[in-house]
PDB file of C-alpha atoms in Angstrom:
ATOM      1  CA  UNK A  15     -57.567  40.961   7.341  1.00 49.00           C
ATOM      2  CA  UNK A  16     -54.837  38.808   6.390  1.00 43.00           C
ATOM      3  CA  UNK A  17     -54.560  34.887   5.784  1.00 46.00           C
ATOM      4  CA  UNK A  18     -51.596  32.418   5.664  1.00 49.00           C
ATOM      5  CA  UNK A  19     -51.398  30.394   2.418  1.00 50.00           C
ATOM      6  CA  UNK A  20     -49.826  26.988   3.386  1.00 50.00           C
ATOM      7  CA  UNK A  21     -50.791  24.846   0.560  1.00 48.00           C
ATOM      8  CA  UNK A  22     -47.724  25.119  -0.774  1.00 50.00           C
ATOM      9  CA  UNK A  23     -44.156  23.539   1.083  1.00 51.00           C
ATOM     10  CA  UNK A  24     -41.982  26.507   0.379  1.00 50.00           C
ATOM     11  CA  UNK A  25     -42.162  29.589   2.119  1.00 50.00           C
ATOM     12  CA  UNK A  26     -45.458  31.228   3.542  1.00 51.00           C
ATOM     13  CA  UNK A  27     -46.650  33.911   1.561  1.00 51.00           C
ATOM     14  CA  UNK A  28     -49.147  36.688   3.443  1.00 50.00           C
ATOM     15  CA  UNK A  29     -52.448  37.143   1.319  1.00 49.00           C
ATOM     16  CA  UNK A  30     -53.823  40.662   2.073  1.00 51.00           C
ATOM     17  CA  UNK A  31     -57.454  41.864   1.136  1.00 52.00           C
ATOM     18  CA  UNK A  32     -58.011  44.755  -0.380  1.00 50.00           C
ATOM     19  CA  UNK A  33     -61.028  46.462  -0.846  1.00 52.00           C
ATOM     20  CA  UNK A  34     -61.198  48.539  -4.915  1.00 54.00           C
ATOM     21  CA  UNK A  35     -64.677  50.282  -3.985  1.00 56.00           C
ATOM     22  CA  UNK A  36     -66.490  47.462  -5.982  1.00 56.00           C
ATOM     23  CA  UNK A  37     -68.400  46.062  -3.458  1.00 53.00           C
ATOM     24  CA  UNK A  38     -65.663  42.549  -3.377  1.00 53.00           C
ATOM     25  CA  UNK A  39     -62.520  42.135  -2.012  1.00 54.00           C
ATOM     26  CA  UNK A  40     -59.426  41.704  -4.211  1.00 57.00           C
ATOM     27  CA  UNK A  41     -56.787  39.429  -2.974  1.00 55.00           C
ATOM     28  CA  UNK A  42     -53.015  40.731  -3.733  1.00 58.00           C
ATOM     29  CA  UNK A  43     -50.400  38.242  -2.545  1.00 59.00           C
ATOM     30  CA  UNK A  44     -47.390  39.556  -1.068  1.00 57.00           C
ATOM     31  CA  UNK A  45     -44.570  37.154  -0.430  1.00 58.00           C
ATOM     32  CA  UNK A  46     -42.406  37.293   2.808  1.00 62.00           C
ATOM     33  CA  UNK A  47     -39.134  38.556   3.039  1.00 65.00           C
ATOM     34  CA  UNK A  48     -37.868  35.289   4.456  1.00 64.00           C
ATOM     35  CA  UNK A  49     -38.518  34.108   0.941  1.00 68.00           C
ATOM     36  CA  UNK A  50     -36.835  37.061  -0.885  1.00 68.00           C
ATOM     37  CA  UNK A  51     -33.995  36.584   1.297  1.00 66.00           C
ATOM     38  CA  UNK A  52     -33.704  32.831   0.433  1.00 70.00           C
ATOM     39  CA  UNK A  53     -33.842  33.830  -3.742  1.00 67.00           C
ATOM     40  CA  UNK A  54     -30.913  36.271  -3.363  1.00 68.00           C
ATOM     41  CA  UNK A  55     -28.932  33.454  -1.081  1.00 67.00           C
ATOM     42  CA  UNK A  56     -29.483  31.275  -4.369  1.00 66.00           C
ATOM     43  CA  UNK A  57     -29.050  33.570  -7.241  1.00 63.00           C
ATOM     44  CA  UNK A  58     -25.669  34.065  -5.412  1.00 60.00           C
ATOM     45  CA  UNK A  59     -24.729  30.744  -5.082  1.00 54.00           C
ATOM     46  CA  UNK A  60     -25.794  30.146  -8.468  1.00 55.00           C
ATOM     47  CA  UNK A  61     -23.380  33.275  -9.838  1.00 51.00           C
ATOM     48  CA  UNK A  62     -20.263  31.985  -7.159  1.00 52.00           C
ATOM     49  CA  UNK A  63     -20.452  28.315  -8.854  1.00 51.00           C
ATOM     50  CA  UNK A  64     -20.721  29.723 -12.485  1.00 48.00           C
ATOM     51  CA  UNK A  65     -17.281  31.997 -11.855  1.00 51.00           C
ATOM     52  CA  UNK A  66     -15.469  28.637 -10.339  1.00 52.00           C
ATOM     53  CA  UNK A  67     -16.374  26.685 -13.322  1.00 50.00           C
ATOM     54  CA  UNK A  68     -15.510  29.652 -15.691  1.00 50.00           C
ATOM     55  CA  UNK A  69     -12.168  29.889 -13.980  1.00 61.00           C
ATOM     56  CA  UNK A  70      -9.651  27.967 -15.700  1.00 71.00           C
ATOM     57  CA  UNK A  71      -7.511  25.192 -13.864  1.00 75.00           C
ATOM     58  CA  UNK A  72      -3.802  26.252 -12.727  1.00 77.00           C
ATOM     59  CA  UNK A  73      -0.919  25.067 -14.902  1.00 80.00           C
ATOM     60  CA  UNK A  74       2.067  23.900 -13.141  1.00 76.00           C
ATOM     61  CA  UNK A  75       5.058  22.954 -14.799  1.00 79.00           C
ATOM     62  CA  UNK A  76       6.586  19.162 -14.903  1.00 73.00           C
ATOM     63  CA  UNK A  77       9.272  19.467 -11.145  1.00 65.00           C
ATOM     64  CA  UNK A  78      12.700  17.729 -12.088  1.00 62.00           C
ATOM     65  CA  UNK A  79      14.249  15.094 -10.032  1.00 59.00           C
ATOM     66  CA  UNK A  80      16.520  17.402  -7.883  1.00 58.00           C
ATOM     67  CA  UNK A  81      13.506  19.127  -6.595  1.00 62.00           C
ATOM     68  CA  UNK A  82      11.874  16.682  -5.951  1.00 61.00           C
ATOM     69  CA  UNK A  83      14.467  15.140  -3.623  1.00 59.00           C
ATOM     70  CA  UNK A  84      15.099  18.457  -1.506  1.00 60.00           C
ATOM     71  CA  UNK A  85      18.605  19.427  -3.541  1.00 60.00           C
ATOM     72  CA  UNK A  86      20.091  16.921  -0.721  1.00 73.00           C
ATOM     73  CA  UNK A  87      21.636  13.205  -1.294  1.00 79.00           C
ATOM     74  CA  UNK A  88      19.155  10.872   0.898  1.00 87.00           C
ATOM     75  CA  UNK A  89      20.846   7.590   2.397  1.00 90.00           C
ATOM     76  CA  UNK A  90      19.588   4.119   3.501  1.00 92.00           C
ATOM     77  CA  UNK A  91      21.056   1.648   6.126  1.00 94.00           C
ATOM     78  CA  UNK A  92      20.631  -2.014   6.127  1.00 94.00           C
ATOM     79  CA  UNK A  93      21.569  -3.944   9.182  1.00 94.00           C
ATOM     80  CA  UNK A  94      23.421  -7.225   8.588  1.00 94.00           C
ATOM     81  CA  UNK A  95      23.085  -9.845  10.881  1.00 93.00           C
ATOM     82  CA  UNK A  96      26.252 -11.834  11.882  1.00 92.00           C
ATOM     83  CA  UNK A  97      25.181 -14.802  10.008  1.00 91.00           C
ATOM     84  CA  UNK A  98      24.884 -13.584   6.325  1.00 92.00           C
ATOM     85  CA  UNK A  99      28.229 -11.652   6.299  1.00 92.00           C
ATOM     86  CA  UNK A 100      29.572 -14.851   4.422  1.00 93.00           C
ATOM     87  CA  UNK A 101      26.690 -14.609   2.241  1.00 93.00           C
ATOM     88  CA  UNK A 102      26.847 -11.372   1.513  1.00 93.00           C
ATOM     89  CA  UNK A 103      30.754 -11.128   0.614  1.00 92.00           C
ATOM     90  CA  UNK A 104      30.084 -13.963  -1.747  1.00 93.00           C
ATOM     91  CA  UNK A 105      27.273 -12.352  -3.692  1.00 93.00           C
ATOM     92  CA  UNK A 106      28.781  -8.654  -3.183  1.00 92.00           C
ATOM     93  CA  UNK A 107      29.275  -8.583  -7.207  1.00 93.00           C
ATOM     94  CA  UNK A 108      25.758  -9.748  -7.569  1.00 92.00           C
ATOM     95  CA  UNK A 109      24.171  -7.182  -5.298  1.00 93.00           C
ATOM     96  CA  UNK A 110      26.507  -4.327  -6.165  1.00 90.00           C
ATOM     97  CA  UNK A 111      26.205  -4.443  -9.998  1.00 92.00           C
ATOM     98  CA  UNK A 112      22.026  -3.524 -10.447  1.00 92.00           C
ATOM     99  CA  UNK A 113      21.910  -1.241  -7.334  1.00 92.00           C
ATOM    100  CA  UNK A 114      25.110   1.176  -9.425  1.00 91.00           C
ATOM    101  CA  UNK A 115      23.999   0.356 -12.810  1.00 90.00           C
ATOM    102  CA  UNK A 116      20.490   0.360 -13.127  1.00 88.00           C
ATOM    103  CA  UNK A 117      19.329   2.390 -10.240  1.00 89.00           C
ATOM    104  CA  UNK A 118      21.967   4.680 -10.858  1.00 89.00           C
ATOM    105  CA  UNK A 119      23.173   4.796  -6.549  1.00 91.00           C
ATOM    106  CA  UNK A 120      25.881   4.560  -4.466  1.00 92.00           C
ATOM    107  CA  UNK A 121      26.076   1.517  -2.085  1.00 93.00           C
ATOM    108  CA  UNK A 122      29.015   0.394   0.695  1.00 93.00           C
ATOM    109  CA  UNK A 123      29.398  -1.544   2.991  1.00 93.00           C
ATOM    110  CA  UNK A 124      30.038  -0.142   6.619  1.00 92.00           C
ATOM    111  CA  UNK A 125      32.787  -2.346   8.397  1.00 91.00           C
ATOM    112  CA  UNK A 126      32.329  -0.110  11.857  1.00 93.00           C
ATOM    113  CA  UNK A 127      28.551  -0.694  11.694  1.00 92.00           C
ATOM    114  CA  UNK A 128      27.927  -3.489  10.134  1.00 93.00           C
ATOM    115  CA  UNK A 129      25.680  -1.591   7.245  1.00 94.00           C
ATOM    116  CA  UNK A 130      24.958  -2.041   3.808  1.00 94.00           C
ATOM    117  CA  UNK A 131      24.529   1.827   3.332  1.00 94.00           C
ATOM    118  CA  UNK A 132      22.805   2.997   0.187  1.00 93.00           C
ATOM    119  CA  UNK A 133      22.827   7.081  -0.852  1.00 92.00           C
ATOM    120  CA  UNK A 134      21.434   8.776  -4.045  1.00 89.00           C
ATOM    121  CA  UNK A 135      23.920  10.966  -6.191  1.00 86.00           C
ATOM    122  CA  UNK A 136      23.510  13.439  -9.002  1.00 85.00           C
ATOM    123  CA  UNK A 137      22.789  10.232 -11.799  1.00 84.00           C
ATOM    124  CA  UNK A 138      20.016   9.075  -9.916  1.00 84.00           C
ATOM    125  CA  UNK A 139      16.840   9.777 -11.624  1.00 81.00           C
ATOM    126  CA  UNK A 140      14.108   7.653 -10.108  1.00 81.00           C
ATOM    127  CA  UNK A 141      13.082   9.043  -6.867  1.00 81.00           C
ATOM    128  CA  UNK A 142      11.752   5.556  -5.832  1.00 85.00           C
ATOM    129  CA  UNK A 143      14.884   4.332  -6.946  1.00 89.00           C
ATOM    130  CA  UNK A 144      16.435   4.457  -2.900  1.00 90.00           C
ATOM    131  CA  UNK A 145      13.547   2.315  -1.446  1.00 91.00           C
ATOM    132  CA  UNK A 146      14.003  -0.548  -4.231  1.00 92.00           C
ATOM    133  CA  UNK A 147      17.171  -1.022  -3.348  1.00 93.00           C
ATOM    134  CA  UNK A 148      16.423  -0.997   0.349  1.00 94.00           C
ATOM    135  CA  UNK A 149      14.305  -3.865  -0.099  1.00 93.00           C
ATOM    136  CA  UNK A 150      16.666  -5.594  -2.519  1.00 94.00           C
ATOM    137  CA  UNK A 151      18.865  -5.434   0.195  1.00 94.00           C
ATOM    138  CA  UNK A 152      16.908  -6.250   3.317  1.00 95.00           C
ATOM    139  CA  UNK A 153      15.292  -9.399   1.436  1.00 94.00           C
ATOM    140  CA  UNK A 154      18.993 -11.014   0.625  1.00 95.00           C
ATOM    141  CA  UNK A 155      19.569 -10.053   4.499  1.00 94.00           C
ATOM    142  CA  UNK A 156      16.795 -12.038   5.647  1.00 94.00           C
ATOM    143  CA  UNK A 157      17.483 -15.420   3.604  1.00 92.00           C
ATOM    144  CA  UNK A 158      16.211 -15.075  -0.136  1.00 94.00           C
ATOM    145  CA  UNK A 159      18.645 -16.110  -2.946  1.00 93.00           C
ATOM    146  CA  UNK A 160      19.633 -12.795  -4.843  1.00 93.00           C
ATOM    147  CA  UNK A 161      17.352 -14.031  -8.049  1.00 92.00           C
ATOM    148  CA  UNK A 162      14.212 -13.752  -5.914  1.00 92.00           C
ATOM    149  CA  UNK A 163      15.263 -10.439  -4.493  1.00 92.00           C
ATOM    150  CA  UNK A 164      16.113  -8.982  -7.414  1.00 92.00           C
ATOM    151  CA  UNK A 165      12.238  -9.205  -8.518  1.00 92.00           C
ATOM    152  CA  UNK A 166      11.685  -5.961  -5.789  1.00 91.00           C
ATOM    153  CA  UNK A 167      13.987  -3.919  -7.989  1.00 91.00           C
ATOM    154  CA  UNK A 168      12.634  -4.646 -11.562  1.00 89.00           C
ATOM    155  CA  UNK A 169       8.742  -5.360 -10.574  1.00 87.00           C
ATOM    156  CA  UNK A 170       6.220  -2.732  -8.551  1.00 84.00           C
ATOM    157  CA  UNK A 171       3.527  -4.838  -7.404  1.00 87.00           C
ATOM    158  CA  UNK A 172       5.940  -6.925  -5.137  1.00 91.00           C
ATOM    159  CA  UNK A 173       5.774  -6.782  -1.391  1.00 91.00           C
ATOM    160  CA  UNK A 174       7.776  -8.085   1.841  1.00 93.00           C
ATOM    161  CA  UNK A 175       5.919  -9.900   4.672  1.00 93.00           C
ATOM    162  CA  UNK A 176       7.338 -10.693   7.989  1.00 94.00           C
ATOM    163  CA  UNK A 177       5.414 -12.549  11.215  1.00 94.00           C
ATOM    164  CA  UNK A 178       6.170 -15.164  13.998  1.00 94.00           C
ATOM    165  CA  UNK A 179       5.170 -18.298  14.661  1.00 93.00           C
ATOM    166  CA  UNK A 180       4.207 -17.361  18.164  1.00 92.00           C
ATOM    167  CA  UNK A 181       1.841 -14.339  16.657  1.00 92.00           C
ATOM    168  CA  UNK A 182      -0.196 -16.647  15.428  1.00 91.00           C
ATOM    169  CA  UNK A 183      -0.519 -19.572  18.560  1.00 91.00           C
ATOM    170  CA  UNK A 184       1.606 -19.197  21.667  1.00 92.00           C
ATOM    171  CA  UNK A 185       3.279 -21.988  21.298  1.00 89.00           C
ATOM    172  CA  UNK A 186       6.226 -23.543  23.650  1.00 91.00           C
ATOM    173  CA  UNK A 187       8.835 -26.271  23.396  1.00 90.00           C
ATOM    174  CA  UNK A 188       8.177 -29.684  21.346  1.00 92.00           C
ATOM    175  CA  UNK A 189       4.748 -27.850  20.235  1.00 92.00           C
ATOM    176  CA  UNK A 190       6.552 -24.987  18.587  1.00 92.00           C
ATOM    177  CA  UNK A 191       9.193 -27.216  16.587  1.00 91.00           C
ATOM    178  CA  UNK A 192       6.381 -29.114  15.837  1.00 91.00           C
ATOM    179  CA  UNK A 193       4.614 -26.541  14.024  1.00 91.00           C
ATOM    180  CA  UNK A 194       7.942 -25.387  11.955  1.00 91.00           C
ATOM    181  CA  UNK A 195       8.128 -28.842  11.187  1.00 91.00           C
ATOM    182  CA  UNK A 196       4.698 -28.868   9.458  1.00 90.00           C
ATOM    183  CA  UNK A 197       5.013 -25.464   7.744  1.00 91.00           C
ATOM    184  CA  UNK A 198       8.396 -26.968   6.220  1.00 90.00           C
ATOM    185  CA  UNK A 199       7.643 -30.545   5.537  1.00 88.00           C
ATOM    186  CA  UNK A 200       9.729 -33.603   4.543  1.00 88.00           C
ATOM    187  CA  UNK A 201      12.675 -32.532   3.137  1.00 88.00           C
ATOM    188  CA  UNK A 202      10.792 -29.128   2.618  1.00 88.00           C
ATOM    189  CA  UNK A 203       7.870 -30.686   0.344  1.00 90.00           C
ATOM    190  CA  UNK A 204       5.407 -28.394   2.342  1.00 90.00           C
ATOM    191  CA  UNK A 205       7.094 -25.169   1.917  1.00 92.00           C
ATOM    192  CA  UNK A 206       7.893 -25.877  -1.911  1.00 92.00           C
ATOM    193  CA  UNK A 207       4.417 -26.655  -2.651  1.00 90.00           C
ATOM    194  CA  UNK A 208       2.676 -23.463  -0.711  1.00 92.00           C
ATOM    195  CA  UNK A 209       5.530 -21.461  -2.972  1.00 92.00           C
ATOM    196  CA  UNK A 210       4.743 -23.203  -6.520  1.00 90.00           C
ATOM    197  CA  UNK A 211       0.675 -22.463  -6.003  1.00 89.00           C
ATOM    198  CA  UNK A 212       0.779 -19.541  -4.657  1.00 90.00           C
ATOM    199  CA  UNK A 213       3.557 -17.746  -6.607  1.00 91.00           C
ATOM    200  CA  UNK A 214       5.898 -16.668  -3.545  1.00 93.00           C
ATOM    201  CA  UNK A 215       8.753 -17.745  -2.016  1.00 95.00           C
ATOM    202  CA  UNK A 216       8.848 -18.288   1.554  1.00 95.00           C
ATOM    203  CA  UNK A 217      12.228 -18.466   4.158  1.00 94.00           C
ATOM    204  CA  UNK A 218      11.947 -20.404   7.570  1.00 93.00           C
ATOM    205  CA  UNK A 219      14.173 -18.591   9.799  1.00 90.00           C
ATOM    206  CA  UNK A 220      13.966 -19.943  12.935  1.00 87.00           C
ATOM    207  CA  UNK A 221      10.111 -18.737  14.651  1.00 90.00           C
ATOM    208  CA  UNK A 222      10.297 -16.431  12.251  1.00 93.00           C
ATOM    209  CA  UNK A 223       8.343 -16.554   8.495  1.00 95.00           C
ATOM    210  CA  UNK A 224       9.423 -14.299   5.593  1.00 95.00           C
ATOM    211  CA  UNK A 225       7.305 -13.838   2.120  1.00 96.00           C
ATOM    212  CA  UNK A 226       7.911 -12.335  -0.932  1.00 95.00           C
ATOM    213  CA  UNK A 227       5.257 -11.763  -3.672  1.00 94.00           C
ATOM    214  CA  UNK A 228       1.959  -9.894  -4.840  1.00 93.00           C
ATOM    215  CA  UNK A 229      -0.285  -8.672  -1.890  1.00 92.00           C
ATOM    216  CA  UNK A 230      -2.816 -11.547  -3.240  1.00 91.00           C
ATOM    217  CA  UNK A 231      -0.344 -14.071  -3.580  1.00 91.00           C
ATOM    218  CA  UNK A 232       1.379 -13.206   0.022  1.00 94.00           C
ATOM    219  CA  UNK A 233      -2.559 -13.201   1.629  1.00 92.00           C
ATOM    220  CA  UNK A 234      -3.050 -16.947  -0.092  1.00 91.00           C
ATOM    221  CA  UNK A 235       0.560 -17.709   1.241  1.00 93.00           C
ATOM    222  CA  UNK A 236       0.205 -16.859   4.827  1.00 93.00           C
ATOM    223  CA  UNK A 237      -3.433 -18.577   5.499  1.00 92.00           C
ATOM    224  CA  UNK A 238      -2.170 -21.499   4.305  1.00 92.00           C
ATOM    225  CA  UNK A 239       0.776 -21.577   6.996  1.00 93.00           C
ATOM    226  CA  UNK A 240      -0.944 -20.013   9.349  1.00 93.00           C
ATOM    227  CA  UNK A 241      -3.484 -23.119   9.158  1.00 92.00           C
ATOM    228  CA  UNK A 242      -0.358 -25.269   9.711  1.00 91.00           C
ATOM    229  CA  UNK A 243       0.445 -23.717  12.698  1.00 92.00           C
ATOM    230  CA  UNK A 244      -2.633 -24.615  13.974  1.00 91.00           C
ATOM    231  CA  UNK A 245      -2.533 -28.012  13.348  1.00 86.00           C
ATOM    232  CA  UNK A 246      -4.477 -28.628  10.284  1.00 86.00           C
ATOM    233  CA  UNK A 247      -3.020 -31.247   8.217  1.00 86.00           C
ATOM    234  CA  UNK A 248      -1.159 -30.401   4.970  1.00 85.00           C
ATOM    235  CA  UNK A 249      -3.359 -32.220   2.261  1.00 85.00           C
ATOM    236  CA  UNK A 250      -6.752 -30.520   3.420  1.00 88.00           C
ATOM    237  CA  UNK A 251      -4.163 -26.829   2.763  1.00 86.00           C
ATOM    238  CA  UNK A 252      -3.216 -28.232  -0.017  1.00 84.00           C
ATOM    239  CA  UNK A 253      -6.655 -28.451  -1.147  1.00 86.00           C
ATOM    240  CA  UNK A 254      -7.928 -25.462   0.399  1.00 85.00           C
ATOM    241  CA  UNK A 255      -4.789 -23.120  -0.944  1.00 83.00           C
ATOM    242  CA  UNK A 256      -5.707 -24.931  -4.872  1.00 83.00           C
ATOM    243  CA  UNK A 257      -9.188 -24.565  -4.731  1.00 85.00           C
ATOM    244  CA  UNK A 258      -8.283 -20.614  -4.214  1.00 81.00           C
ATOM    245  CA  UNK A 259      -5.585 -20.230  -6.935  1.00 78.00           C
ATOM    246  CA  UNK A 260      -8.017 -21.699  -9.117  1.00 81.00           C
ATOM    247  CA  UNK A 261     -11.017 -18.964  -8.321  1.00 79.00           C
ATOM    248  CA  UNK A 262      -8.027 -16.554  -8.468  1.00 73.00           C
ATOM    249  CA  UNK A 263      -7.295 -17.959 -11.909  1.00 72.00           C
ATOM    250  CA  UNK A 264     -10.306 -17.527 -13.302  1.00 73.00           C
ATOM    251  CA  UNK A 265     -11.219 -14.272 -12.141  1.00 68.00           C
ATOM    252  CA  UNK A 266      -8.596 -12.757 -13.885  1.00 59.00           C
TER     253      UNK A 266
END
């Protein structure tokens, strides 16, 4: 006769009596081939996981500059709006001096298109060198003095941030200068204080808000105007936008 052993949770093995000519009835247990089957699966997993690891790692060899970039020149265009041509013809020495320099690129100035057009050459060596400058560029385009910008070319951890008024709170009419009003202040006392604690600096253009700084510092920034918008008053952001610096402060 034969008996299923279940005691145990792995797989059933099939007990079968045999009888020796003694009188008693030896038990011989024979395991099922659904278990055999399941021991080779492992011992071969086992053997497959012992070659990876033996295997050794591939070696590939440092890619220069050129290759990286395709073996082709890459090129950037700015748009200039019609109200910072002065600006940029005065500071034109001031913009064109790091982009050739230190990034080691070609910039122009497209009279046709109105572009500040930026390409790589054979001197360029940075590969992120192209979209430093783009930002340079674009930041001086949309209202920050050429010191400020110039922070995107020789730091990494600096970022551009652009949103509407009207993204935050529809706002119309009086209601709308209203709120531009309170982001800028008296005299622009609001807007110089959100820049000094948080460590940005901010341009009003318009309905339109621009920030330059650290992704923490630009978060801090824009939740402190964004509670000016709507309609908090500016020495409970004050406190709010300090009391957040100062946890900031001490965490690092």
């Amino acid at each position: 006769y034969f008996t299923m052993d279940t005691a145990d949770n792995s797989a059933p093995e099939v007990v079968a009596a045999v009888d020796d000519g003694s009188g008693a009835d030896a038990f011989v247990k024979v395991k099922s081939k659904k278990s055999q089957k399941r021991k080779r699966e492992q011992d071969g997993a086992e053997m497959d996981t012992e070659e990876s690891v033996a295997s050794k790692r591939p070696q590939f060899p440092p890619i220069s500059g050129d290759k990286l970039k395709g073996g082709s020149d890459e090129m950037r265009k700015i748009p200039v709006p019609a109200h910072r041509y002065t600006p940029l013809k005065d500071n034109w020495l001031k913009i064109f001096t790091p982009i050739v320099e230190n990034l080691q690129l070609q910039v122009r100035f497209n009279l046709k298109t109105r572009n500040v057009e930026i390409k790589t050459c054979k001197e360029t060596q940075d590969i992120s060198a192209l979209t430093r400058a783009a930002d340079f560029v674009k930041a001086f385009v949309l209202g920050f003095q050429v010191e400020d910008a110039l922070a995107l070319i020789r730091l990494d951890e600096l970022f551009l941030e652009s949103f509407d008024v009207t993204d935050v709170k529809p706002l119309k009419g009086d209601h709308l200068s209203r709120a531009i009003g309170r982001i800028a202040g008296k005299g622009g006392k609001t807007k110089f204080t959100i820049e000094n604690v948080t460590k940005t600096r901010i341009v009003l253009a318009d309905t339109k808000v621009h920030i330059l700084g650290s992704f923490q510092n630009i978060k801090m920034a824009r939740t402190a105007i964004c509670n000016l918008i709507l309609g908090s008053p500016p020495s409970k952001v004050y406190g709010n936008i300090r009391a957040v610096a100062s946890r900031a402060a001490e965490r690092f």
